């Protein structure tokens, strides 16, 4: 495939740096990172604690702003957006899966999944229907009326994944999605993520410490001291 | 409306705390509703009866008597149609807790001045004919089980008798009602003959003086002019007068107890300040506990404004539900309070109390909700999700 025919990457990062100010000390967490993530990719980011992988994930997801460099997602420079613009952009383009699920304890599984749809103009009946479809997709429709406390860790993470995909985002970001799960549940969740990538073409970026989890991704990148050090096919 | 489940979920997250906070709001606004009804009852003009009556009392103090000799001089003032006089007696029946207003009055002219006191003709005649006669309102008679013909002993708290005793005995010759249900408070009074009182009182307590004069004027629009003319008559004398409307006089009388408005405002200030601290603390605690949840909402795209709105709606819901319940409780309880006091406390919740209550609900909700709402707005998603 020639350069002219190559499609633009979904995520395009150039010379990205992030510096945190801790008291008087400036700590550079990311150092001139260049990265391109094509549409439909399933990328695992690995690295030791403090290597900057979560920071990179937060920047790509529009949760934080870089100190320097450019960050383009689906053709839009998100590093130049205001916090309000970023909030709207996240609502439309990004789905999030966290290590500790972060479901709202007082809401049922279905209501948790509906949350991102509250920011759309969909009527209530349509929101409910879409939430149930997402729950069915992750195989937990029979738990729709359950509160998070009534679900196992694996089930809660499935609800969180349903919430992440319900608005059909461009990008799914997962921060240690199996970090709080036993091996069996972790494999179920990773298989589900893999299926969403393969069958539905969802672009995914996953931060993980677990090499076995990374095996479910299409490719893995390692970060060390804020720099990409290795690319494993 | 689509955010309603979020609001309900936030309120039900800690059911006991929400319930207790709401109950404290309910109690505060129930108290407000009742006290404000008392304040309004004391301050608001509610009846046109008496609009053509002026009260002439001492300029310096309501307890300072005026000479009976003023009667003819006041009568001669242009615009004065009729005049009567009375004296506060301050007696108690059997026990100091059995307190009710009792006055010595000039029987004939007093009944003519106050036609709202409805007395059967026979009993009216008996009152005029009996020197030791007294009449009481229906409510007072019912309270103590009095009937015409009874002898009623009162213990004087101000005016002893010539023989030095405080025991005054009256013959109950009539029981009056009122022409207007709004004036049922008047049925809690006892009236007796001023001449009997004046002759019987200890000479050291200035016989030949009256507590105040009540004057009927020819035209209510002339009130200021007539009042000024009366007061000028006695300017620079030993007993200068202050002539005012009946309503203002009653307010002055009530202010002997204290400034009701100030007392109510003081109590409510303390109650609402405590409420502010309690509810504010509950809201702050609730938001502190939910920082990760709010961070999740911001992560999935809720704007800062939406998060601020959710927190304010939560405090608003607490205050509106609790506050309106409290006001409704006061509204439904006040008739029972009025009945229990046999009409002496003629209190009802007026629209202005509802308006003031709703304004307070709004302001307290804002004061309580704004600090945690701003805290929620400032949440850093990255820090909150990382547990910092």
JSON list of C-alpha atoms in Angstrom, two decimals, chain A:
[
{"chain": "A", "resi": 1, "resn": "UNK", "atom": "CA", "xyz": [0.00, 0.00, 0.00]},
{"chain": "A", "resi": 2, "resn": "UNK", "atom": "CA", "xyz": [1.47, 3.35, -1.02]},
{"chain": "A", "resi": 3, "resn": "UNK", "atom": "CA", "xyz": [1.66, 6.32, 1.34]},
{"chain": "A", "resi": 4, "resn": "UNK", "atom": "CA", "xyz": [-1.00, 8.17, -0.63]},
{"chain": "A", "resi": 5, "resn": "UNK", "atom": "CA", "xyz": [-3.46, 5.29, -0.19]},
{"chain": "A", "resi": 6, "resn": "UNK", "atom": "CA", "xyz": [-2.79, 4.74, 3.51]},
{"chain": "A", "resi": 7, "resn": "UNK", "atom": "CA", "xyz": [-5.79, 5.86, 5.60]},
{"chain": "A", "resi": 8, "resn": "UNK", "atom": "CA", "xyz": [-5.28, 8.57, 8.20]},
{"chain": "A", "resi": 9, "resn": "UNK", "atom": "CA", "xyz": [-4.78, 7.14, 11.70]},
{"chain": "A", "resi": 10, "resn": "UNK", "atom": "CA", "xyz": [-7.69, 7.57, 14.11]},
{"chain": "A", "resi": 11, "resn": "UNK", "atom": "CA", "xyz": [-5.31, 8.86, 16.78]},
{"chain": "A", "resi": 12, "resn": "UNK", "atom": "CA", "xyz": [-2.29, 10.87, 15.74]},
{"chain": "A", "resi": 13, "resn": "UNK", "atom": "CA", "xyz": [0.16, 12.03, 18.40]},
{"chain": "A", "resi": 14, "resn": "UNK", "atom": "CA", "xyz": [3.20, 14.20, 17.69]},
{"chain": "A", "resi": 15, "resn": "UNK", "atom": "CA", "xyz": [5.87, 15.35, 20.12]},
{"chain": "A", "resi": 16, "resn": "UNK", "atom": "CA", "xyz": [3.42, 14.97, 22.99]},
{"chain": "A", "resi": 17, "resn": "UNK", "atom": "CA", "xyz": [4.75, 16.02, 26.40]},
{"chain": "A", "resi": 18, "resn": "UNK", "atom": "CA", "xyz": [3.10, 16.29, 29.77]},
{"chain": "A", "resi": 19, "resn": "UNK", "atom": "CA", "xyz": [4.66, 18.02, 32.72]},
{"chain": "A", "resi": 20, "resn": "UNK", "atom": "CA", "xyz": [3.08, 18.01, 36.19]},
{"chain": "A", "resi": 21, "resn": "UNK", "atom": "CA", "xyz": [3.99, 20.62, 38.72]},
{"chain": "A", "resi": 22, "resn": "UNK", "atom": "CA", "xyz": [4.50, 19.06, 42.14]},
{"chain": "A", "resi": 23, "resn": "UNK", "atom": "CA", "xyz": [5.26, 21.90, 44.49]},
{"chain": "A", "resi": 24, "resn": "UNK", "atom": "CA", "xyz": [8.29, 23.62, 43.07]},
{"chain": "A", "resi": 25, "resn": "UNK", "atom": "CA", "xyz": [9.33, 20.57, 41.11]},
{"chain": "A", "resi": 26, "resn": "UNK", "atom": "CA", "xyz": [8.28, 20.05, 37.49]},
{"chain": "A", "resi": 27, "resn": "UNK", "atom": "CA", "xyz": [7.89, 16.35, 36.69]},
{"chain": "A", "resi": 28, "resn": "UNK", "atom": "CA", "xyz": [7.87, 15.38, 33.04]},
{"chain": "A", "resi": 29, "resn": "UNK", "atom": "CA", "xyz": [5.62, 12.35, 32.79]},
{"chain": "A", "resi": 30, "resn": "UNK", "atom": "CA", "xyz": [5.56, 12.09, 28.98]},
{"chain": "A", "resi": 31, "resn": "UNK", "atom": "CA", "xyz": [8.49, 13.07, 26.86]},
{"chain": "A", "resi": 32, "resn": "UNK", "atom": "CA", "xyz": [7.98, 13.90, 23.18]},
{"chain": "A", "resi": 33, "resn": "UNK", "atom": "CA", "xyz": [5.81, 10.89, 22.37]},
{"chain": "A", "resi": 34, "resn": "UNK", "atom": "CA", "xyz": [4.92, 10.13, 18.75]},
{"chain": "A", "resi": 35, "resn": "UNK", "atom": "CA", "xyz": [2.21, 7.61, 18.08]},
{"chain": "A", "resi": 36, "resn": "UNK", "atom": "CA", "xyz": [-0.37, 6.71, 15.47]},
{"chain": "A", "resi": 37, "resn": "UNK", "atom": "CA", "xyz": [-3.30, 4.43, 16.18]},
{"chain": "A", "resi": 38, "resn": "UNK", "atom": "CA", "xyz": [-5.28, 3.30, 13.16]},
{"chain": "A", "resi": 39, "resn": "UNK", "atom": "CA", "xyz": [-9.03, 2.93, 13.12]},
{"chain": "A", "resi": 40, "resn": "UNK", "atom": "CA", "xyz": [-10.05, -0.54, 14.32]},
{"chain": "A", "resi": 41, "resn": "UNK", "atom": "CA", "xyz": [-6.87, -1.12, 16.30]},
{"chain": "A", "resi": 42, "resn": "UNK", "atom": "CA", "xyz": [-6.74, -2.81, 19.72]},
{"chain": "A", "resi": 43, "resn": "UNK", "atom": "CA", "xyz": [-3.67, -1.39, 21.40]},
{"chain": "A", "resi": 44, "resn": "UNK", "atom": "CA", "xyz": [-2.29, -2.48, 24.76]},
{"chain": "A", "resi": 45, "resn": "UNK", "atom": "CA", "xyz": [-0.12, 0.02, 26.63]},
{"chain": "A", "resi": 46, "resn": "UNK", "atom": "CA", "xyz": [2.23, -1.57, 29.12]},
{"chain": "A", "resi": 47, "resn": "UNK", "atom": "CA", "xyz": [4.92, -0.30, 31.38]},
{"chain": "A", "resi": 48, "resn": "UNK", "atom": "CA", "xyz": [5.97, -0.02, 35.00]},
{"chain": "A", "resi": 49, "resn": "UNK", "atom": "CA", "xyz": [4.16, 2.20, 37.46]},
{"chain": "A", "resi": 50, "resn": "UNK", "atom": "CA", "xyz": [4.91, 5.86, 36.79]},
{"chain": "A", "resi": 51, "resn": "UNK", "atom": "CA", "xyz": [5.91, 5.20, 33.19]},
{"chain": "A", "resi": 52, "resn": "UNK", "atom": "CA", "xyz": [3.18, 7.51, 31.93]},
{"chain": "A", "resi": 53, "resn": "UNK", "atom": "CA", "xyz": [0.81, 5.01, 30.35]},
{"chain": "A", "resi": 54, "resn": "UNK", "atom": "CA", "xyz": [-2.27, 6.20, 32.26]},
{"chain": "A", "resi": 55, "resn": "UNK", "atom": "CA", "xyz": [-1.31, 9.79, 31.53]},
{"chain": "A", "resi": 56, "resn": "UNK", "atom": "CA", "xyz": [-1.08, 8.99, 27.83]},
{"chain": "A", "resi": 57, "resn": "UNK", "atom": "CA", "xyz": [-4.46, 7.25, 27.99]},
{"chain": "A", "resi": 58, "resn": "UNK", "atom": "CA", "xyz": [-6.01, 10.25, 29.78]},
{"chain": "A", "resi": 59, "resn": "UNK", "atom": "CA", "xyz": [-4.65, 12.61, 27.14]},
{"chain": "A", "resi": 60, "resn": "UNK", "atom": "CA", "xyz": [-5.96, 10.52, 24.26]},
{"chain": "A", "resi": 61, "resn": "UNK", "atom": "CA", "xyz": [-9.36, 10.29, 25.97]},
{"chain": "A", "resi": 62, "resn": "UNK", "atom": "CA", "xyz": [-9.53, 14.05, 26.46]},
{"chain": "A", "resi": 63, "resn": "UNK", "atom": "CA", "xyz": [-9.50, 13.87, 30.26]},
{"chain": "A", "resi": 64, "resn": "UNK", "atom": "CA", "xyz": [-6.34, 15.93, 30.52]},
{"chain": "A", "resi": 65, "resn": "UNK", "atom": "CA", "xyz": [-4.48, 18.43, 28.36]},
{"chain": "A", "resi": 66, "resn": "UNK", "atom": "CA", "xyz": [-0.90, 18.05, 27.14]},
{"chain": "A", "resi": 67, "resn": "UNK", "atom": "CA", "xyz": [1.82, 20.52, 28.02]},
{"chain": "A", "resi": 68, "resn": "UNK", "atom": "CA", "xyz": [3.29, 20.38, 24.53]},
{"chain": "A", "resi": 69, "resn": "UNK", "atom": "CA", "xyz": [2.80, 18.64, 21.18]},
{"chain": "A", "resi": 70, "resn": "UNK", "atom": "CA", "xyz": [-0.27, 17.86, 19.17]},
{"chain": "A", "resi": 71, "resn": "UNK", "atom": "CA", "xyz": [-3.00, 15.30, 19.63]},
{"chain": "A", "resi": 72, "resn": "UNK", "atom": "CA", "xyz": [-5.47, 14.63, 16.87]},
{"chain": "A", "resi": 73, "resn": "UNK", "atom": "CA", "xyz": [-8.36, 12.17, 17.18]},
{"chain": "A", "resi": 74, "resn": "UNK", "atom": "CA", "xyz": [-10.58, 11.43, 14.20]},
{"chain": "A", "resi": 75, "resn": "UNK", "atom": "CA", "xyz": [-9.12, 14.48, 12.50]},
{"chain": "A", "resi": 76, "resn": "UNK", "atom": "CA", "xyz": [-9.78, 16.93, 15.37]},
{"chain": "A", "resi": 77, "resn": "UNK", "atom": "CA", "xyz": [-7.10, 18.65, 17.46]},
{"chain": "A", "resi": 78, "resn": "UNK", "atom": "CA", "xyz": [-8.36, 17.84, 20.95]},
{"chain": "A", "resi": 79, "resn": "UNK", "atom": "CA", "xyz": [-5.31, 19.42, 22.61]},
{"chain": "A", "resi": 80, "resn": "UNK", "atom": "CA", "xyz": [-6.71, 22.82, 21.65]},
{"chain": "A", "resi": 81, "resn": "UNK", "atom": "CA", "xyz": [-10.20, 22.27, 23.02]},
{"chain": "A", "resi": 82, "resn": "UNK", "atom": "CA", "xyz": [-11.61, 24.02, 26.07]},
{"chain": "A", "resi": 83, "resn": "UNK", "atom": "CA", "xyz": [-12.88, 21.91, 28.95]},
{"chain": "A", "resi": 84, "resn": "UNK", "atom": "CA", "xyz": [-16.48, 22.39, 27.79]},
{"chain": "A", "resi": 85, "resn": "UNK", "atom": "CA", "xyz": [-15.62, 21.35, 24.24]},
{"chain": "A", "resi": 86, "resn": "UNK", "atom": "CA", "xyz": [-13.71, 18.36, 25.58]},
{"chain": "A", "resi": 87, "resn": "UNK", "atom": "CA", "xyz": [-16.73, 17.28, 27.66]},
{"chain": "A", "resi": 88, "resn": "UNK", "atom": "CA", "xyz": [-18.96, 17.39, 24.57]},
{"chain": "A", "resi": 89, "resn": "UNK", "atom": "CA", "xyz": [-16.30, 15.61, 22.51]},
{"chain": "A", "resi": 90, "resn": "UNK", "atom": "CA", "xyz": [-15.89, 12.85, 25.09]},
{"chain": "A", "resi": 91, "resn": "UNK", "atom": "CA", "xyz": [-19.65, 12.34, 25.25]},
{"chain": "A", "resi": 92, "resn": "UNK", "atom": "CA", "xyz": [-19.78, 11.83, 21.49]},
{"chain": "A", "resi": 93, "resn": "UNK", "atom": "CA", "xyz": [-16.54, 9.96, 20.79]},
{"chain": "A", "resi": 94, "resn": "UNK", "atom": "CA", "xyz": [-15.11, 8.11, 23.79]},
{"chain": "A", "resi": 95, "resn": "UNK", "atom": "CA", "xyz": [-16.24, 5.18, 25.91]},
{"chain": "A", "resi": 96, "resn": "UNK", "atom": "CA", "xyz": [-14.50, 4.50, 29.22]},
{"chain": "A", "resi": 97, "resn": "UNK", "atom": "CA", "xyz": [-13.84, 1.29, 31.13]},
{"chain": "A", "resi": 98, "resn": "UNK", "atom": "CA", "xyz": [-12.17, 1.67, 34.53]},
{"chain": "A", "resi": 99, "resn": "UNK", "atom": "CA", "xyz": [-10.38, -0.77, 36.78]},
{"chain": "A", "resi": 100, "resn": "UNK", "atom": "CA", "xyz": [-12.96, -0.39, 39.57]},
{"chain": "A", "resi": 101, "resn": "UNK", "atom": "CA", "xyz": [-15.98, -0.23, 37.22]},
{"chain": "A", "resi": 102, "resn": "UNK", "atom": "CA", "xyz": [-17.12, 3.10, 38.68]},
{"chain": "A", "resi": 103, "resn": "UNK", "atom": "CA", "xyz": [-20.81, 2.38, 38.41]},
{"chain": "A", "resi": 104, "resn": "UNK", "atom": "CA", "xyz": [-23.24, 4.57, 40.32]},
{"chain": "A", "resi": 105, "resn": "UNK", "atom": "CA", "xyz": [-24.30, 2.38, 43.25]},
{"chain": "A", "resi": 106, "resn": "UNK", "atom": "CA", "xyz": [-27.84, 3.76, 43.59]},
{"chain": "A", "resi": 107, "resn": "UNK", "atom": "CA", "xyz": [-28.73, 3.09, 39.94]},
{"chain": "A", "resi": 108, "resn": "UNK", "atom": "CA", "xyz": [-29.68, -0.23, 38.36]},
{"chain": "A", "resi": 109, "resn": "UNK", "atom": "CA", "xyz": [-27.45, -1.75, 35.68]},
{"chain": "A", "resi": 110, "resn": "UNK", "atom": "CA", "xyz": [-29.79, -0.48, 32.98]},
{"chain": "A", "resi": 111, "resn": "UNK", "atom": "CA", "xyz": [-29.86, 3.06, 34.41]},
{"chain": "A", "resi": 112, "resn": "UNK", "atom": "CA", "xyz": [-26.06, 3.03, 34.66]},
{"chain": "A", "resi": 113, "resn": "UNK", "atom": "CA", "xyz": [-25.81, 2.07, 31.01]},
{"chain": "A", "resi": 114, "resn": "UNK", "atom": "CA", "xyz": [-28.27, 4.81, 30.09]},
{"chain": "A", "resi": 115, "resn": "UNK", "atom": "CA", "xyz": [-26.09, 7.53, 31.66]},
{"chain": "A", "resi": 116, "resn": "UNK", "atom": "CA", "xyz": [-24.17, 8.56, 28.49]},
{"chain": "A", "resi": 117, "resn": "UNK", "atom": "CA", "xyz": [-27.45, 8.64, 26.57]},
{"chain": "A", "resi": 118, "resn": "UNK", "atom": "CA", "xyz": [-28.81, 11.34, 28.94]},
{"chain": "A", "resi": 119, "resn": "UNK", "atom": "CA", "xyz": [-26.48, 13.69, 27.08]},
{"chain": "A", "resi": 120, "resn": "UNK", "atom": "CA", "xyz": [-28.18, 12.92, 23.77]},
{"chain": "A", "resi": 121, "resn": "UNK", "atom": "CA", "xyz": [-31.59, 13.96, 22.51]},
{"chain": "A", "resi": 122, "resn": "UNK", "atom": "CA", "xyz": [-32.92, 10.41, 22.48]},
{"chain": "A", "resi": 123, "resn": "UNK", "atom": "CA", "xyz": [-36.35, 9.95, 24.05]},
{"chain": "A", "resi": 124, "resn": "UNK", "atom": "CA", "xyz": [-36.63, 7.87, 27.22]},
{"chain": "A", "resi": 125, "resn": "UNK", "atom": "CA", "xyz": [-38.00, 4.77, 25.49]},
{"chain": "A", "resi": 126, "resn": "UNK", "atom": "CA", "xyz": [-35.15, 4.81, 22.96]},
{"chain": "A", "resi": 127, "resn": "UNK", "atom": "CA", "xyz": [-32.56, 5.28, 25.71]},
{"chain": "A", "resi": 128, "resn": "UNK", "atom": "CA", "xyz": [-33.96, 2.33, 27.57]},
{"chain": "A", "resi": 129, "resn": "UNK", "atom": "CA", "xyz": [-34.02, 0.17, 24.44]},
{"chain": "A", "resi": 130, "resn": "UNK", "atom": "CA", "xyz": [-30.42, 1.03, 23.53]},
{"chain": "A", "resi": 131, "resn": "UNK", "atom": "CA", "xyz": [-29.28, 0.30, 27.09]},
{"chain": "A", "resi": 132, "resn": "UNK", "atom": "CA", "xyz": [-30.94, -3.10, 26.99]},
{"chain": "A", "resi": 133, "resn": "UNK", "atom": "CA", "xyz": [-29.33, -3.84, 23.61]},
{"chain": "A", "resi": 134, "resn": "UNK", "atom": "CA", "xyz": [-25.90, -2.96, 25.04]},
{"chain": "A", "resi": 135, "resn": "UNK", "atom": "CA", "xyz": [-26.52, -5.14, 28.07]},
{"chain": "A", "resi": 136, "resn": "UNK", "atom": "CA", "xyz": [-27.54, -7.99, 25.78]},
{"chain": "A", "resi": 137, "resn": "UNK", "atom": "CA", "xyz": [-24.38, -7.49, 23.74]},
{"chain": "A", "resi": 138, "resn": "UNK", "atom": "CA", "xyz": [-22.21, -7.95, 26.80]},
{"chain": "A", "resi": 139, "resn": "UNK", "atom": "CA", "xyz": [-24.32, -10.94, 27.91]},
{"chain": "A", "resi": 140, "resn": "UNK", "atom": "CA", "xyz": [-25.87, -9.52, 31.06]},
{"chain": "A", "resi": 141, "resn": "UNK", "atom": "CA", "xyz": [-29.38, -8.57, 30.02]},
{"chain": "A", "resi": 142, "resn": "UNK", "atom": "CA", "xyz": [-30.86, -10.74, 32.77]},
{"chain": "A", "resi": 143, "resn": "UNK", "atom": "CA", "xyz": [-29.21, -8.49, 35.37]},
{"chain": "A", "resi": 144, "resn": "UNK", "atom": "CA", "xyz": [-30.61, -5.22, 33.94]},
{"chain": "A", "resi": 145, "resn": "UNK", "atom": "CA", "xyz": [-32.61, -4.34, 37.04]},
{"chain": "A", "resi": 146, "resn": "UNK", "atom": "CA", "xyz": [-29.88, -5.25, 39.52]},
{"chain": "A", "resi": 147, "resn": "UNK", "atom": "CA", "xyz": [-27.92, -2.67, 41.48]},
{"chain": "A", "resi": 148, "resn": "UNK", "atom": "CA", "xyz": [-24.11, -2.87, 41.24]},
{"chain": "A", "resi": 149, "resn": "UNK", "atom": "CA", "xyz": [-23.85, -4.27, 44.78]},
{"chain": "A", "resi": 150, "resn": "UNK", "atom": "CA", "xyz": [-25.93, -7.24, 43.63]},
{"chain": "A", "resi": 151, "resn": "UNK", "atom": "CA", "xyz": [-23.47, -8.10, 40.84]},
{"chain": "A", "resi": 152, "resn": "UNK", "atom": "CA", "xyz": [-20.09, -9.84, 40.85]},
{"chain": "A", "resi": 153, "resn": "UNK", "atom": "CA", "xyz": [-16.95, -7.97, 39.80]},
{"chain": "A", "resi": 154, "resn": "UNK", "atom": "CA", "xyz": [-17.01, -9.54, 36.32]},
{"chain": "A", "resi": 155, "resn": "UNK", "atom": "CA", "xyz": [-20.68, -8.66, 35.91]},
{"chain": "A", "resi": 156, "resn": "UNK", "atom": "CA", "xyz": [-20.08, -5.09, 37.05]},
{"chain": "A", "resi": 157, "resn": "UNK", "atom": "CA", "xyz": [-17.29, -4.73, 34.51]},
{"chain": "A", "resi": 158, "resn": "UNK", "atom": "CA", "xyz": [-19.61, -6.02, 31.79]},
{"chain": "A", "resi": 159, "resn": "UNK", "atom": "CA", "xyz": [-22.13, -3.35, 32.78]},
{"chain": "A", "resi": 160, "resn": "UNK", "atom": "CA", "xyz": [-19.32, -0.79, 32.61]},
{"chain": "A", "resi": 161, "resn": "UNK", "atom": "CA", "xyz": [-18.42, -2.02, 29.12]},
{"chain": "A", "resi": 162, "resn": "UNK", "atom": "CA", "xyz": [-22.08, -1.79, 28.09]},
{"chain": "A", "resi": 163, "resn": "UNK", "atom": "CA", "xyz": [-22.10, 1.80, 29.38]},
{"chain": "A", "resi": 164, "resn": "UNK", "atom": "CA", "xyz": [-18.92, 2.50, 27.40]},
{"chain": "A", "resi": 165, "resn": "UNK", "atom": "CA", "xyz": [-20.33, 1.25, 24.10]},
{"chain": "A", "resi": 166, "resn": "UNK", "atom": "CA", "xyz": [-23.97, 2.29, 24.39]},
{"chain": "A", "resi": 167, "resn": "UNK", "atom": "CA", "xyz": [-23.46, 5.60, 22.59]},
{"chain": "A", "resi": 168, "resn": "UNK", "atom": "CA", "xyz": [-21.40, 3.90, 19.86]},
{"chain": "A", "resi": 169, "resn": "UNK", "atom": "CA", "xyz": [-18.20, 5.87, 20.52]},
{"chain": "A", "resi": 170, "resn": "UNK", "atom": "CA", "xyz": [-15.31, 6.23, 18.09]},
{"chain": "A", "resi": 171, "resn": "UNK", "atom": "CA", "xyz": [-12.81, 5.11, 20.66]},
{"chain": "A", "resi": 172, "resn": "UNK", "atom": "CA", "xyz": [-12.90, 2.83, 23.70]},
{"chain": "A", "resi": 173, "resn": "UNK", "atom": "CA", "xyz": [-10.31, 3.46, 26.42]},
{"chain": "A", "resi": 174, "resn": "UNK", "atom": "CA", "xyz": [-9.79, 0.88, 29.13]},
{"chain": "A", "resi": 175, "resn": "UNK", "atom": "CA", "xyz": [-7.65, 1.55, 32.18]},
{"chain": "A", "resi": 176, "resn": "UNK", "atom": "CA", "xyz": [-6.62, -1.76, 33.78]},
{"chain": "A", "resi": 177, "resn": "UNK", "atom": "CA", "xyz": [-10.05, -3.28, 32.98]},
{"chain": "A", "resi": 178, "resn": "UNK", "atom": "CA", "xyz": [-9.13, -6.62, 34.54]},
{"chain": "A", "resi": 179, "resn": "UNK", "atom": "CA", "xyz": [-7.03, -5.30, 37.42]},
{"chain": "A", "resi": 180, "resn": "UNK", "atom": "CA", "xyz": [-9.73, -6.05, 39.98]},
{"chain": "A", "resi": 181, "resn": "UNK", "atom": "CA", "xyz": [-10.94, -9.35, 38.57]},
{"chain": "A", "resi": 182, "resn": "UNK", "atom": "CA", "xyz": [-10.06, -13.01, 39.09]},
{"chain": "A", "resi": 183, "resn": "UNK", "atom": "CA", "xyz": [-8.46, -14.83, 36.18]},
{"chain": "A", "resi": 184, "resn": "UNK", "atom": "CA", "xyz": [-11.69, -16.40, 34.90]},
{"chain": "A", "resi": 185, "resn": "UNK", "atom": "CA", "xyz": [-13.65, -13.15, 34.97]},
{"chain": "A", "resi": 186, "resn": "UNK", "atom": "CA", "xyz": [-10.68, -11.31, 33.49]},
{"chain": "A", "resi": 187, "resn": "UNK", "atom": "CA", "xyz": [-10.59, -13.67, 30.52]},
{"chain": "A", "resi": 188, "resn": "UNK", "atom": "CA", "xyz": [-14.33, -13.26, 29.98]},
{"chain": "A", "resi": 189, "resn": "UNK", "atom": "CA", "xyz": [-14.00, -9.47, 29.98]},
{"chain": "A", "resi": 190, "resn": "UNK", "atom": "CA", "xyz": [-10.96, -9.53, 27.68]},
{"chain": "A", "resi": 191, "resn": "UNK", "atom": "CA", "xyz": [-12.70, -11.92, 25.30]},
{"chain": "A", "resi": 192, "resn": "UNK", "atom": "CA", "xyz": [-15.64, -9.53, 25.24]},
{"chain": "A", "resi": 193, "resn": "UNK", "atom": "CA", "xyz": [-13.38, -6.57, 24.46]},
{"chain": "A", "resi": 194, "resn": "UNK", "atom": "CA", "xyz": [-11.66, -8.60, 21.76]},
{"chain": "A", "resi": 195, "resn": "UNK", "atom": "CA", "xyz": [-15.04, -9.47, 20.23]},
{"chain": "A", "resi": 196, "resn": "UNK", "atom": "CA", "xyz": [-16.11, -5.82, 20.25]},
{"chain": "A", "resi": 197, "resn": "UNK", "atom": "CA", "xyz": [-12.89, -5.00, 18.40]},
{"chain": "A", "resi": 198, "resn": "UNK", "atom": "CA", "xyz": [-13.05, -7.83, 15.89]},
{"chain": "A", "resi": 199, "resn": "UNK", "atom": "CA", "xyz": [-16.80, -8.07, 15.25]},
{"chain": "A", "resi": 200, "resn": "UNK", "atom": "CA", "xyz": [-17.79, -4.44, 15.64]},
{"chain": "A", "resi": 201, "resn": "UNK", "atom": "CA", "xyz": [-14.58, -2.71, 14.62]},
{"chain": "A", "resi": 202, "resn": "UNK", "atom": "CA", "xyz": [-14.25, -0.72, 17.82]},
{"chain": "A", "resi": 203, "resn": "UNK", "atom": "CA", "xyz": [-10.89, 1.00, 18.22]},
{"chain": "A", "resi": 204, "resn": "UNK", "atom": "CA", "xyz": [-9.53, 0.24, 21.68]},
{"chain": "A", "resi": 205, "resn": "UNK", "atom": "CA", "xyz": [-6.67, 1.40, 23.82]},
{"chain": "A", "resi": 206, "resn": "UNK", "atom": "CA", "xyz": [-6.04, -0.60, 26.95]},
{"chain": "A", "resi": 207, "resn": "UNK", "atom": "CA", "xyz": [-3.61, 0.13, 29.75]},
{"chain": "A", "resi": 208, "resn": "UNK", "atom": "CA", "xyz": [-2.57, -3.01, 31.58]},
{"chain": "A", "resi": 209, "resn": "UNK", "atom": "CA", "xyz": [0.14, -4.45, 33.80]},
{"chain": "A", "resi": 210, "resn": "UNK", "atom": "CA", "xyz": [-0.82, -7.96, 32.85]},
{"chain": "A", "resi": 211, "resn": "UNK", "atom": "CA", "xyz": [1.04, -9.49, 29.87]},
{"chain": "A", "resi": 212, "resn": "UNK", "atom": "CA", "xyz": [-1.71, -12.11, 29.51]},
{"chain": "A", "resi": 213, "resn": "UNK", "atom": "CA", "xyz": [-4.26, -9.34, 29.14]},
{"chain": "A", "resi": 214, "resn": "UNK", "atom": "CA", "xyz": [-2.06, -7.64, 26.57]},
{"chain": "A", "resi": 215, "resn": "UNK", "atom": "CA", "xyz": [-2.12, -10.84, 24.49]},
{"chain": "A", "resi": 216, "resn": "UNK", "atom": "CA", "xyz": [-5.76, -10.14, 23.67]},
{"chain": "A", "resi": 217, "resn": "UNK", "atom": "CA", "xyz": [-4.75, -6.88, 21.94]},
{"chain": "A", "resi": 218, "resn": "UNK", "atom": "CA", "xyz": [-3.63, -6.65, 18.32]},
{"chain": "A", "resi": 219, "resn": "UNK", "atom": "CA", "xyz": [-0.41, -4.94, 19.38]},
{"chain": "A", "resi": 220, "resn": "UNK", "atom": "CA", "xyz": [1.36, -3.78, 22.49]},
{"chain": "A", "resi": 221, "resn": "UNK", "atom": "CA", "xyz": [3.40, -0.68, 23.19]},
{"chain": "A", "resi": 222, "resn": "UNK", "atom": "CA", "xyz": [5.72, -0.24, 26.16]},
{"chain": "A", "resi": 223, "resn": "UNK", "atom": "CA", "xyz": [6.33, 2.99, 27.92]},
{"chain": "A", "resi": 224, "resn": "UNK", "atom": "CA", "xyz": [9.22, 3.69, 30.21]},
{"chain": "A", "resi": 225, "resn": "UNK", "atom": "CA", "xyz": [9.91, 7.00, 31.91]},
{"chain": "A", "resi": 226, "resn": "UNK", "atom": "CA", "xyz": [7.56, 8.78, 29.58]},
{"chain": "A", "resi": 227, "resn": "UNK", "atom": "CA", "xyz": [8.98, 7.42, 26.34]},
{"chain": "A", "resi": 228, "resn": "UNK", "atom": "CA", "xyz": [7.76, 4.72, 24.01]},
{"chain": "A", "resi": 229, "resn": "UNK", "atom": "CA", "xyz": [10.52, 2.15, 24.06]},
{"chain": "A", "resi": 230, "resn": "UNK", "atom": "CA", "xyz": [9.36, -0.87, 22.18]},
{"chain": "A", "resi": 231, "resn": "UNK", "atom": "CA", "xyz": [6.70, -1.99, 19.78]},
{"chain": "A", "resi": 232, "resn": "UNK", "atom": "CA", "xyz": [5.63, -5.61, 19.73]},
{"chain": "A", "resi": 233, "resn": "UNK", "atom": "CA", "xyz": [3.68, -6.86, 16.74]}
]
